[in-house]
mmCIF file of C-alpha atoms in Angstrom:
data_model
loop_
_atom_site.group_PDB
_atom_site.id
_atom_site.type_symbol
_atom_site.label_atom_id
_atom_site.label_comp_id
_atom_site.label_asym_id
_atom_site.label_seq_id
_atom_site.Cartn_x
_atom_site.Cartn_y
_atom_site.Cartn_z
ATOM 1 C CA UNK A 1 -7.895 6.846 28.261
ATOM 2 C CA UNK A 2 -7.226 4.859 31.395
ATOM 3 C CA UNK A 3 -9.045 1.889 29.913
ATOM 4 C CA UNK A 4 -7.659 0.131 26.787
ATOM 5 C CA UNK A 5 -7.556 2.397 23.753
ATOM 6 C CA UNK A 6 -9.982 0.171 21.863
ATOM 7 C CA UNK A 7 -12.758 0.955 24.338
ATOM 8 C CA UNK A 8 -12.123 4.663 23.951
ATOM 9 C CA UNK A 9 -12.095 4.402 20.176
ATOM 10 C CA UNK A 10 -15.415 2.566 20.190
ATOM 11 C CA UNK A 11 -16.912 5.264 22.380
ATOM 12 C CA UNK A 12 -15.805 8.156 20.249
ATOM 13 C CA UNK A 13 -16.718 6.508 16.982
ATOM 14 C CA UNK A 14 -20.202 5.708 18.118
ATOM 15 C CA UNK A 15 -20.930 8.841 20.085
ATOM 16 C CA UNK A 16 -18.877 11.831 19.058
ATOM 17 C CA UNK A 17 -17.125 11.378 15.737
ATOM 18 C CA UNK A 18 -19.325 13.875 13.980
ATOM 19 C CA UNK A 19 -20.772 15.714 16.951
ATOM 20 C CA UNK A 20 -18.648 18.773 16.382
ATOM 21 C CA UNK A 21 -19.054 18.834 12.613
ATOM 22 C CA UNK A 22 -22.817 18.321 12.501
ATOM 23 C CA UNK A 23 -22.485 15.936 9.538
ATOM 24 C CA UNK A 24 -25.083 13.275 8.939
ATOM 25 C CA UNK A 25 -24.169 9.798 10.124
ATOM 26 C CA UNK A 26 -24.115 6.796 7.862
ATOM 27 C CA UNK A 27 -26.178 3.748 8.641
ATOM 28 C CA UNK A 28 -25.013 1.474 11.429
ATOM 29 C CA UNK A 29 -23.071 -1.638 10.419
ATOM 30 C CA UNK A 30 -25.125 -4.602 9.342
ATOM 31 C CA UNK A 31 -25.552 -7.424 11.816
ATOM 32 C CA UNK A 32 -22.534 -9.715 12.001
ATOM 33 C CA UNK A 33 -22.774 -12.993 10.110
ATOM 34 C CA UNK A 34 -19.673 -15.184 10.121
ATOM 35 C CA UNK A 35 -19.341 -17.389 7.089
ATOM 36 C CA UNK A 36 -19.123 -21.071 7.871
ATOM 37 C CA UNK A 37 -16.136 -21.287 5.530
ATOM 38 C CA UNK A 38 -14.135 -18.760 7.551
ATOM 39 C CA UNK A 39 -15.036 -20.446 10.816
ATOM 40 C CA UNK A 40 -14.035 -23.854 9.491
ATOM 41 C CA UNK A 41 -10.667 -22.501 8.391
ATOM 42 C CA UNK A 42 -10.089 -20.883 11.778
ATOM 43 C CA UNK A 43 -10.872 -24.102 13.614
ATOM 44 C CA UNK A 44 -8.438 -26.033 11.440
ATOM 45 C CA UNK A 45 -5.736 -23.436 12.111
ATOM 46 C CA UNK A 46 -6.557 -23.576 15.818
ATOM 47 C CA UNK A 47 -5.943 -27.312 15.919
ATOM 48 C CA UNK A 48 -2.582 -26.814 14.217
ATOM 49 C CA UNK A 49 -1.609 -24.046 16.629
ATOM 50 C CA UNK A 50 -2.485 -26.167 19.661
ATOM 51 C CA UNK A 51 -0.494 -29.082 18.264
ATOM 52 C CA UNK A 52 2.444 -26.724 17.782
ATOM 53 C CA UNK A 53 2.438 -25.884 21.487
ATOM 54 C CA UNK A 54 -0.099 -23.079 21.832
ATOM 55 C CA UNK A 55 2.280 -20.140 22.260
ATOM 56 C CA UNK A 56 2.345 -16.876 20.310
ATOM 57 C CA UNK A 57 4.438 -13.680 20.495
ATOM 58 C CA UNK A 58 3.088 -10.503 18.894
ATOM 59 C CA UNK A 59 4.980 -7.228 18.569
ATOM 60 C CA UNK A 60 2.401 -4.425 18.509
ATOM 61 C CA UNK A 61 3.181 -0.826 17.714
ATOM 62 C CA UNK A 62 1.916 1.525 20.415
ATOM 63 C CA UNK A 63 2.991 3.780 23.249
ATOM 64 C CA UNK A 64 1.590 2.304 26.459
ATOM 65 C CA UNK A 65 1.812 -1.146 28.084
ATOM 66 C CA UNK A 66 -1.494 -2.974 27.772
ATOM 67 C CA UNK A 67 -2.643 -0.873 24.829
ATOM 68 C CA UNK A 68 -3.261 -3.964 22.678
ATOM 69 C CA UNK A 69 -4.619 -6.214 25.420
ATOM 70 C CA UNK A 70 -8.115 -5.921 23.943
ATOM 71 C CA UNK A 71 -6.915 -7.865 20.898
ATOM 72 C CA UNK A 72 -5.175 -10.486 22.996
ATOM 73 C CA UNK A 73 -8.204 -10.907 25.228
ATOM 74 C CA UNK A 74 -10.621 -11.326 22.319
ATOM 75 C CA UNK A 75 -8.266 -13.776 20.617
ATOM 76 C CA UNK A 76 -7.746 -15.888 23.717
ATOM 77 C CA UNK A 77 -11.462 -15.890 24.480
ATOM 78 C CA UNK A 78 -12.114 -17.501 21.108
ATOM 79 C CA UNK A 79 -9.053 -19.762 21.264
ATOM 80 C CA UNK A 80 -8.536 -20.500 24.973
ATOM 81 C CA UNK A 81 -5.735 -23.011 24.467
ATOM 82 C CA UNK A 82 -3.479 -20.366 22.945
ATOM 83 C CA UNK A 83 -1.205 -18.280 25.180
ATOM 84 C CA UNK A 84 -0.724 -15.012 23.314
ATOM 85 C CA UNK A 85 1.833 -12.501 24.542
ATOM 86 C CA UNK A 86 1.468 -8.997 23.077
ATOM 87 C CA UNK A 87 4.441 -6.693 23.551
ATOM 88 C CA UNK A 88 3.717 -2.998 22.981
ATOM 89 C CA UNK A 89 6.468 -0.563 22.069
ATOM 90 C CA UNK A 90 6.990 2.270 19.629
ATOM 91 C CA UNK A 91 6.944 0.837 16.112
ATOM 92 C CA UNK A 92 10.311 2.481 15.497
ATOM 93 C CA UNK A 93 11.720 0.373 18.342
ATOM 94 C CA UNK A 94 10.037 -2.865 17.305
ATOM 95 C CA UNK A 95 11.275 -2.629 13.732
ATOM 96 C CA UNK A 96 14.848 -2.135 14.929
ATOM 97 C CA UNK A 97 14.341 -5.039 17.331
ATOM 98 C CA UNK A 98 13.142 -7.261 14.480
ATOM 99 C CA UNK A 99 16.051 -6.193 12.262
ATOM 100 C CA UNK A 100 18.449 -7.129 15.056
ATOM 101 C CA UNK A 101 16.784 -10.494 15.696
ATOM 102 C CA UNK A 102 16.954 -11.367 12.014
ATOM 103 C CA UNK A 103 20.582 -10.278 11.743
ATOM 104 C CA UNK A 104 21.529 -12.286 14.847
ATOM 105 C CA UNK A 105 19.539 -15.347 13.784
ATOM 106 C CA UNK A 106 17.514 -15.237 17.012
ATOM 107 C CA UNK A 107 13.958 -14.372 15.980
ATOM 108 C CA UNK A 108 11.556 -14.607 18.926
ATOM 109 C CA UNK A 109 8.586 -12.644 17.523
ATOM 110 C CA UNK A 110 5.963 -14.381 15.410
ATOM 111 C CA UNK A 111 3.805 -11.502 14.175
ATOM 112 C CA UNK A 112 4.271 -7.733 14.050
ATOM 113 C CA UNK A 113 1.586 -5.111 13.440
ATOM 114 C CA UNK A 114 3.175 -1.696 13.251
ATOM 115 C CA UNK A 115 2.731 1.913 12.217
ATOM 116 C CA UNK A 116 5.967 1.799 10.224
ATOM 117 C CA UNK A 117 4.284 0.808 6.968
ATOM 118 C CA UNK A 118 7.484 1.358 4.995
ATOM 119 C CA UNK A 119 9.226 -1.511 6.810
ATOM 120 C CA UNK A 120 7.078 -4.176 5.205
ATOM 121 C CA UNK A 121 8.077 -3.768 1.545
ATOM 122 C CA UNK A 122 11.704 -3.712 2.701
ATOM 123 C CA UNK A 123 11.275 -6.835 4.818
ATOM 124 C CA UNK A 124 9.566 -8.544 1.895
ATOM 125 C CA UNK A 125 12.512 -7.787 -0.401
ATOM 126 C CA UNK A 126 14.972 -8.947 2.274
ATOM 127 C CA UNK A 127 13.188 -12.281 2.742
ATOM 128 C CA UNK A 128 12.176 -11.516 6.338
ATOM 129 C CA UNK A 129 8.435 -12.182 5.935
ATOM 130 C CA UNK A 130 6.453 -15.365 5.424
ATOM 131 C CA UNK A 131 4.150 -15.425 2.424
ATOM 132 C CA UNK A 132 0.651 -16.055 3.764
ATOM 133 C CA UNK A 133 -2.805 -14.978 2.684
ATOM 134 C CA UNK A 134 -5.014 -15.145 5.794
ATOM 135 C CA UNK A 135 -8.713 -15.847 6.015
ATOM 136 C CA UNK A 136 -10.626 -12.942 4.491
ATOM 137 C CA UNK A 137 -7.757 -11.983 2.169
ATOM 138 C CA UNK A 138 -9.950 -11.494 -0.896
ATOM 139 C CA UNK A 139 -12.050 -8.932 0.992
ATOM 140 C CA UNK A 140 -9.097 -6.782 2.133
ATOM 141 C CA UNK A 141 -8.807 -3.507 0.229
ATOM 142 C CA UNK A 142 -6.199 -3.888 -2.506
ATOM 143 C CA UNK A 143 -4.692 -0.548 -1.497
ATOM 144 C CA UNK A 144 -3.521 -1.862 1.885
ATOM 145 C CA UNK A 145 -2.259 -5.370 1.114
ATOM 146 C CA UNK A 146 0.757 -6.775 -0.685
ATOM 147 C CA UNK A 147 -0.396 -8.428 -3.924
ATOM 148 C CA UNK A 148 1.996 -11.315 -3.293
ATOM 149 C CA UNK A 149 0.637 -11.997 0.194
ATOM 150 C CA UNK A 150 3.568 -11.028 2.422
ATOM 151 C CA UNK A 151 1.864 -8.319 4.497
ATOM 152 C CA UNK A 152 -1.437 -6.504 4.895
ATOM 153 C CA UNK A 153 -3.178 -3.747 6.767
ATOM 154 C CA UNK A 154 -5.214 -5.237 9.604
ATOM 155 C CA UNK A 155 -7.221 -2.202 10.810
ATOM 156 C CA UNK A 156 -7.129 1.570 10.505
ATOM 157 C CA UNK A 157 -5.916 3.802 13.291
ATOM 158 C CA UNK A 158 -6.921 7.474 13.282
ATOM 159 C CA UNK A 159 -5.483 10.591 14.932
ATOM 160 C CA UNK A 160 -7.555 13.758 15.157
ATOM 161 C CA UNK A 161 -8.816 16.073 17.912
ATOM 162 C CA UNK A 162 -9.269 15.142 21.555
ATOM 163 C CA UNK A 163 -11.089 17.843 23.527
ATOM 164 C CA UNK A 164 -12.489 18.223 27.028
ATOM 165 C CA UNK A 165 -16.185 17.411 27.221
ATOM 166 C CA UNK A 166 -16.579 20.354 29.603
ATOM 167 C CA UNK A 167 -15.951 22.719 26.680
ATOM 168 C CA UNK A 168 -19.166 21.650 24.989
ATOM 169 C CA UNK A 169 -19.760 23.539 21.752
ATOM 170 C CA UNK A 170 -16.747 25.779 22.491
ATOM 171 C CA UNK A 171 -14.324 22.913 21.847
ATOM 172 C CA UNK A 172 -11.823 23.481 19.013
ATOM 173 C CA UNK A 173 -12.568 21.523 15.848
ATOM 174 C CA UNK A 174 -10.592 23.032 12.971
ATOM 175 C CA UNK A 175 -6.862 23.753 13.174
ATOM 176 C CA UNK A 176 -7.394 27.510 13.432
ATOM 177 C CA UNK A 177 -9.609 27.014 16.503
ATOM 178 C CA UNK A 178 -6.597 25.895 18.533
ATOM 179 C CA UNK A 179 -5.135 29.399 18.152
ATOM 180 C CA UNK A 180 -7.935 31.062 20.110
ATOM 181 C CA UNK A 181 -6.632 33.003 23.130
ATOM 182 C CA UNK A 182 -8.773 31.080 25.611
ATOM 183 C CA UNK A 183 -6.679 27.963 24.914
ATOM 184 C CA UNK A 184 -3.330 29.529 25.797
ATOM 185 C CA UNK A 185 -1.426 27.352 28.309
ATOM 186 C CA UNK A 186 -4.144 24.666 28.034
ATOM 187 C CA UNK A 187 -3.018 22.617 25.033
ATOM 188 C CA UNK A 188 -1.024 19.383 25.118
ATOM 189 C CA UNK A 189 0.537 17.560 22.170
ATOM 190 C CA UNK A 190 2.696 14.548 21.477
ATOM 191 C CA UNK A 191 6.184 15.423 20.274
ATOM 192 C CA UNK A 192 5.882 15.282 16.479
ATOM 193 C CA UNK A 193 9.570 14.386 16.248
ATOM 194 C CA UNK A 194 8.915 11.223 18.284
ATOM 195 C CA UNK A 195 6.055 9.652 16.314
ATOM 196 C CA UNK A 196 5.887 9.615 12.514
ATOM 197 C CA UNK A 197 2.073 9.686 12.400
ATOM 198 C CA UNK A 198 2.054 12.814 14.568
ATOM 199 C CA UNK A 199 4.859 14.214 12.444
ATOM 200 C CA UNK A 200 2.719 13.664 9.353
ATOM 201 C CA UNK A 201 -0.185 15.418 11.096
ATOM 202 C CA UNK A 202 2.022 18.484 11.602
ATOM 203 C CA UNK A 203 3.378 18.166 8.064
ATOM 204 C CA UNK A 204 -0.135 18.397 6.647
ATOM 205 C CA UNK A 205 -0.860 21.454 8.781
ATOM 206 C CA UNK A 206 2.311 23.288 7.782
ATOM 207 C CA UNK A 207 1.739 22.353 4.130
ATOM 208 C CA UNK A 208 -1.802 23.725 4.327
ATOM 209 C CA UNK A 209 -1.305 26.766 6.555
ATOM 210 C CA UNK A 210 2.450 27.400 6.494
ATOM 211 C CA UNK A 211 4.987 27.457 9.304
ATOM 212 C CA UNK A 212 3.307 30.674 10.446
ATOM 213 C CA UNK A 213 0.572 28.428 11.802
ATOM 214 C CA UNK A 214 3.105 26.406 13.802
ATOM 215 C CA UNK A 215 4.651 29.580 15.208
ATOM 216 C CA UNK A 216 1.224 30.822 16.304
ATOM 217 C CA UNK A 217 0.450 27.436 17.829
ATOM 218 C CA UNK A 218 3.664 27.565 19.839
ATOM 219 C CA UNK A 219 2.716 31.044 21.072
ATOM 220 C CA UNK A 220 -0.124 29.232 22.854
ATOM 221 C CA UNK A 221 2.579 27.734 25.089
ATOM 222 C CA UNK A 222 1.502 24.115 24.650
ATOM 223 C CA UNK A 223 2.999 21.232 26.593
ATOM 224 C CA UNK A 224 4.675 18.410 24.661
ATOM 225 C CA UNK A 225 4.798 14.849 25.997
ATOM 226 C CA UNK A 226 5.928 11.459 24.737
ATOM 227 C CA UNK A 227 3.214 9.103 23.531
ATOM 228 C CA UNK A 228 -0.176 9.779 22.022
ATOM 229 C CA UNK A 229 -2.009 8.089 24.870
ATOM 230 C CA UNK A 230 -0.391 10.368 27.431
ATOM 231 C CA UNK A 231 -1.413 13.485 25.503
ATOM 232 C CA UNK A 232 -4.980 12.189 25.192
ATOM 233 C CA UNK A 233 -5.139 11.152 28.852
ATOM 234 C CA UNK A 234 -4.208 14.655 29.996
ATOM 235 C CA UNK A 235 -7.113 16.299 28.172
ATOM 236 C CA UNK A 236 -9.977 17.051 30.521
ATOM 237 C CA UNK A 237 -7.779 17.358 33.578
ATOM 238 C CA UNK A 238 -7.410 20.635 35.469
ATOM 239 C CA UNK A 239 -4.546 21.754 33.230
ATOM 240 C CA UNK A 240 -5.386 20.802 29.651
ATOM 241 C CA UNK A 241 -8.483 21.078 27.497
ATOM 242 C CA UNK A 242 -7.461 20.029 23.990
ATOM 243 C CA UNK A 243 -5.023 18.204 21.753
ATOM 244 C CA UNK A 244 -4.774 16.999 18.173
ATOM 245 C CA UNK A 245 -2.740 14.268 16.509
ATOM 246 C CA UNK A 246 -3.957 11.707 19.029
ATOM 247 C CA UNK A 247 -6.985 9.535 19.782
ATOM 248 C CA UNK A 248 -9.298 8.322 22.517
ATOM 249 C CA UNK A 249 -9.398 10.326 25.705
ATOM 250 C CA UNK A 250 -10.475 9.478 29.235
ATOM 251 C CA UNK A 251 -14.133 8.482 29.252
ATOM 252 C CA UNK A 252 -16.323 11.216 30.688
ATOM 253 C CA UNK A 253 -13.573 13.824 30.539
ATOM 254 C CA UNK A 254 -12.669 13.990 26.857
ATOM 255 C CA UNK A 255 -13.951 13.057 23.422
ATOM 256 C CA UNK A 256 -12.443 12.558 19.996
ATOM 257 C CA UNK A 257 -13.809 14.599 17.093
ATOM 258 C CA UNK A 258 -12.864 14.963 13.457
ATOM 259 C CA UNK A 259 -12.455 18.261 11.582
ATOM 260 C CA UNK A 260 -14.470 18.856 8.434
ATOM 261 C CA UNK A 261 -11.861 21.017 6.708
ATOM 262 C CA UNK A 262 -8.487 20.696 8.427
ATOM 263 C CA UNK A 263 -6.418 17.609 7.624
ATOM 264 C CA UNK A 264 -6.232 14.669 9.995
ATOM 265 C CA UNK A 265 -4.545 11.274 9.839
ATOM 266 C CA UNK A 266 -5.599 7.666 9.493
ATOM 267 C CA UNK A 267 -3.539 4.731 8.257
ATOM 268 C CA UNK A 268 -3.652 0.956 7.938
ATOM 269 C CA UNK A 269 -1.734 -0.599 10.816
ATOM 270 C CA UNK A 270 0.223 -3.168 8.855
ATOM 271 C CA UNK A 271 1.091 -6.726 9.826
ATOM 272 C CA UNK A 272 3.070 -9.711 8.669
ATOM 273 C CA UNK A 273 4.406 -13.039 9.892
ATOM 274 C CA UNK A 274 8.171 -13.348 10.304
ATOM 275 C CA UNK A 275 9.668 -16.078 8.161
ATOM 276 C CA UNK A 276 11.653 -17.433 11.109
ATOM 277 C CA UNK A 277 8.709 -17.197 13.516
ATOM 278 C CA UNK A 278 9.034 -19.770 16.314
ATOM 279 C CA UNK A 279 5.277 -20.430 16.222
ATOM 280 C CA UNK A 280 4.171 -20.220 12.571
ATOM 281 C CA UNK A 281 0.892 -22.091 13.039
ATOM 282 C CA UNK A 282 -0.206 -19.795 15.870
ATOM 283 C CA UNK A 283 0.903 -16.791 13.808
ATOM 284 C CA UNK A 284 -1.294 -17.892 10.892
ATOM 285 C CA UNK A 285 -4.216 -18.423 13.254
ATOM 286 C CA UNK A 286 -3.810 -14.938 14.711
ATOM 287 C CA UNK A 287 -3.564 -13.220 11.343
ATOM 288 C CA UNK A 288 -6.572 -15.126 10.027
ATOM 289 C CA UNK A 289 -8.615 -14.373 13.124
ATOM 290 C CA UNK A 290 -7.673 -10.689 12.980
ATOM 291 C CA UNK A 291 -8.845 -10.412 9.367
ATOM 292 C CA UNK A 292 -11.945 -12.574 9.833
ATOM 293 C CA UNK A 293 -15.314 -10.903 9.454
ATOM 294 C CA UNK A 294 -16.008 -11.688 13.120
ATOM 295 C CA UNK A 295 -12.969 -9.844 14.471
ATOM 296 C CA UNK A 296 -13.200 -7.000 11.968
ATOM 297 C CA UNK A 297 -16.831 -6.422 12.917
ATOM 298 C CA UNK A 298 -16.664 -6.950 16.661
ATOM 299 C CA UNK A 299 -13.149 -6.754 18.076
ATOM 300 C CA UNK A 300 -10.938 -4.141 16.395
ATOM 301 C CA UNK A 301 -13.019 -1.133 17.511
ATOM 302 C CA UNK A 302 -12.194 0.977 14.461
ATOM 303 C CA UNK A 303 -12.442 1.058 10.677
ATOM 304 C CA UNK A 304 -12.059 -2.325 9.019
ATOM 305 C CA UNK A 305 -9.675 -3.127 6.171
ATOM 306 C CA UNK A 306 -12.338 -5.379 4.636
ATOM 307 C CA UNK A 307 -14.635 -4.158 1.896
ATOM 308 C CA UNK A 308 -17.547 -6.225 3.227
ATOM 309 C CA UNK A 309 -17.539 -4.745 6.757
ATOM 310 C CA UNK A 310 -19.387 -1.467 7.270
ATOM 311 C CA UNK A 311 -17.610 1.478 8.917
ATOM 312 C CA UNK A 312 -18.319 2.118 12.596
ATOM 313 C CA UNK A 313 -21.694 3.680 13.336
ATOM 314 C CA UNK A 314 -21.690 7.424 12.849
ATOM 315 C CA UNK A 315 -18.734 7.484 10.451
ATOM 316 C CA UNK A 316 -18.115 7.545 6.725
ATOM 317 C CA UNK A 317 -16.070 4.995 4.835
ATOM 318 C CA UNK A 318 -12.366 5.333 5.493
ATOM 319 C CA UNK A 319 -11.702 6.415 1.891
ATOM 320 C CA UNK A 320 -14.587 8.915 1.823
ATOM 321 C CA UNK A 321 -13.188 11.846 3.836
ATOM 322 C CA UNK A 322 -12.096 14.722 1.564
ATOM 323 C CA UNK A 323 -9.638 16.057 4.168
ATOM 324 C CA UNK A 324 -7.988 12.740 5.046
ATOM 325 C CA UNK A 325 -6.064 10.303 2.848
ATOM 326 C CA UNK A 326 -5.607 6.934 4.595
ATOM 327 C CA UNK A 327 -2.708 6.128 2.264
ATOM 328 C CA UNK A 328 -0.932 9.433 2.875
ATOM 329 C CA UNK A 329 1.077 8.356 5.904
ATOM 330 C CA UNK A 330 2.502 5.388 4.043
ATOM 331 C CA UNK A 331 3.553 7.631 1.176
ATOM 332 C CA UNK A 332 5.107 10.100 3.618
ATOM 333 C CA UNK A 333 7.051 7.353 5.381
ATOM 334 C CA UNK A 334 8.286 5.807 2.140
ATOM 335 C CA UNK A 335 10.603 8.777 1.553
ATOM 336 C CA UNK A 336 12.753 8.571 4.655
ATOM 337 C CA UNK A 337 15.155 11.272 3.491
ATOM 338 C CA UNK A 338 12.379 13.841 3.143
ATOM 339 C CA UNK A 339 10.783 12.673 6.392
ATOM 340 C CA UNK A 340 14.002 13.039 8.353
ATOM 341 C CA UNK A 341 14.590 16.468 6.831
ATOM 342 C CA UNK A 342 11.146 17.639 7.950
ATOM 343 C CA UNK A 343 11.625 16.076 11.384
ATOM 344 C CA UNK A 344 14.878 17.990 11.830
ATOM 345 C CA UNK A 345 13.102 21.215 10.911
ATOM 346 C CA UNK A 346 10.256 20.547 13.341
ATOM 347 C CA UNK A 347 12.762 19.854 16.123
ATOM 348 C CA UNK A 348 14.019 23.416 15.773
ATOM 349 C CA UNK A 349 10.553 24.608 16.789
ATOM 350 C CA UNK A 350 9.449 22.088 19.451
ATOM 351 C CA UNK A 351 12.833 21.079 20.859
ATOM 352 C CA UNK A 352 14.368 17.720 21.616
ATOM 353 C CA UNK A 353 12.161 14.921 22.870
ATOM 354 C CA UNK A 354 12.137 14.764 26.666
ATOM 355 C CA UNK A 355 11.025 11.944 28.960
ATOM 356 C CA UNK A 356 11.138 8.168 29.238
ATOM 357 C CA UNK A 357 9.661 5.804 26.688
ATOM 358 C CA UNK A 358 6.026 5.517 27.875
ATOM 359 C CA UNK A 359 5.638 2.018 26.443
ATOM 360 C CA UNK A 360 8.712 0.789 28.327
ATOM 361 C CA UNK A 361 9.086 3.174 31.287
ATOM 362 C CA UNK A 362 11.318 0.789 33.232
ATOM 363 C CA UNK A 363 13.502 -0.002 30.205
ATOM 364 C CA UNK A 364 12.999 -3.762 30.520
ATOM 365 C CA UNK A 365 12.101 -4.866 26.985
ATOM 366 C CA UNK A 366 15.619 -5.262 25.684
ATOM 367 C CA UNK A 367 16.508 -7.124 22.486
ATOM 368 C CA UNK A 368 14.387 -10.286 22.606
ATOM 369 C CA UNK A 369 11.237 -9.665 24.680
ATOM 370 C CA UNK A 370 8.549 -12.331 24.670
ATOM 371 C CA UNK A 371 6.257 -10.555 27.132
ATOM 372 C CA UNK A 372 5.666 -6.998 28.342
ATOM 373 C CA UNK A 373 7.661 -7.675 31.506
ATOM 374 C CA UNK A 374 10.820 -8.084 29.429
ATOM 375 C CA UNK A 375 11.366 -11.835 29.665
ATOM 376 C CA UNK A 376 14.014 -12.548 27.042
ATOM 377 C CA UNK A 377 13.429 -15.325 24.534
ATOM 378 C CA UNK A 378 17.028 -15.668 23.395
#
């Protein structure tokens, strides 16, 4: 996945989502048709954002610099007078960063979209978030938005299998397939004790198949790395042929597939505007653009959170997979005590996390970053 993750996601969703399972594909999304009402609202917000100064700082959960540039680029193409800075870091780092900024009274971020779904109800109760219902609000699934308008899912991310294209029909699909002897020394995974979505992936597997499954998987002598993009990028190289609990893959070398029976993970990446955002008008424009039918159809590269946007070609609706609950991760994360207990148990099996933070390899982001290079805003 050397190119932005969005491009890889588009490729796998349109070409290989169901290739391994043999399931029938649903109809392709209907042609995009932006409502004039949405466009008029966006243009009004754009004028306000330009008058405000045209700057915007977005904290995006991820594990590689540049991972969310596809969103920034699409946004700036539509609104060229806005300078949007997207800072990618682990969600667990960004939420701590936001907590610190709020506590210190030095908020420099405007918008955050993160994997840490459980942060948003807490921030709402603490008065950290701005109440705002963006363009398209009425079409967002009720299950992924705050009824009072403080936060909402903005798109669905999904982690499943990434396998080398060279394997062809021999690629592993179901969890048990990864235990085949031919894959010994050739598997690579993200540390589950470093990413809560990966942790939940492992939790589902051990719930379904027991810790015996994990012990057998470890007998395969897999390699563990930090970051889901790094694990996906390694698949298809000379050393590694498969992973799960990740997404994308390097084009031409690897593909993402989805099991029919084994559990996998998808969740609504959740976003909100900070109440003390330095650029509230630009923040409202960004959130409204991101939830607009235009962006949800053409720019996010994955399942939409809107009920009037069809799923990507070749896929089912996000709530229609019997072996995947898109609300499960949020429920798992809402019980931090149980999560931390499971994480501690997993660490006994896979060991302590090793390696630098792949989203900030030079350790430059610090407390108040306003760009990926670590420029401090306070």
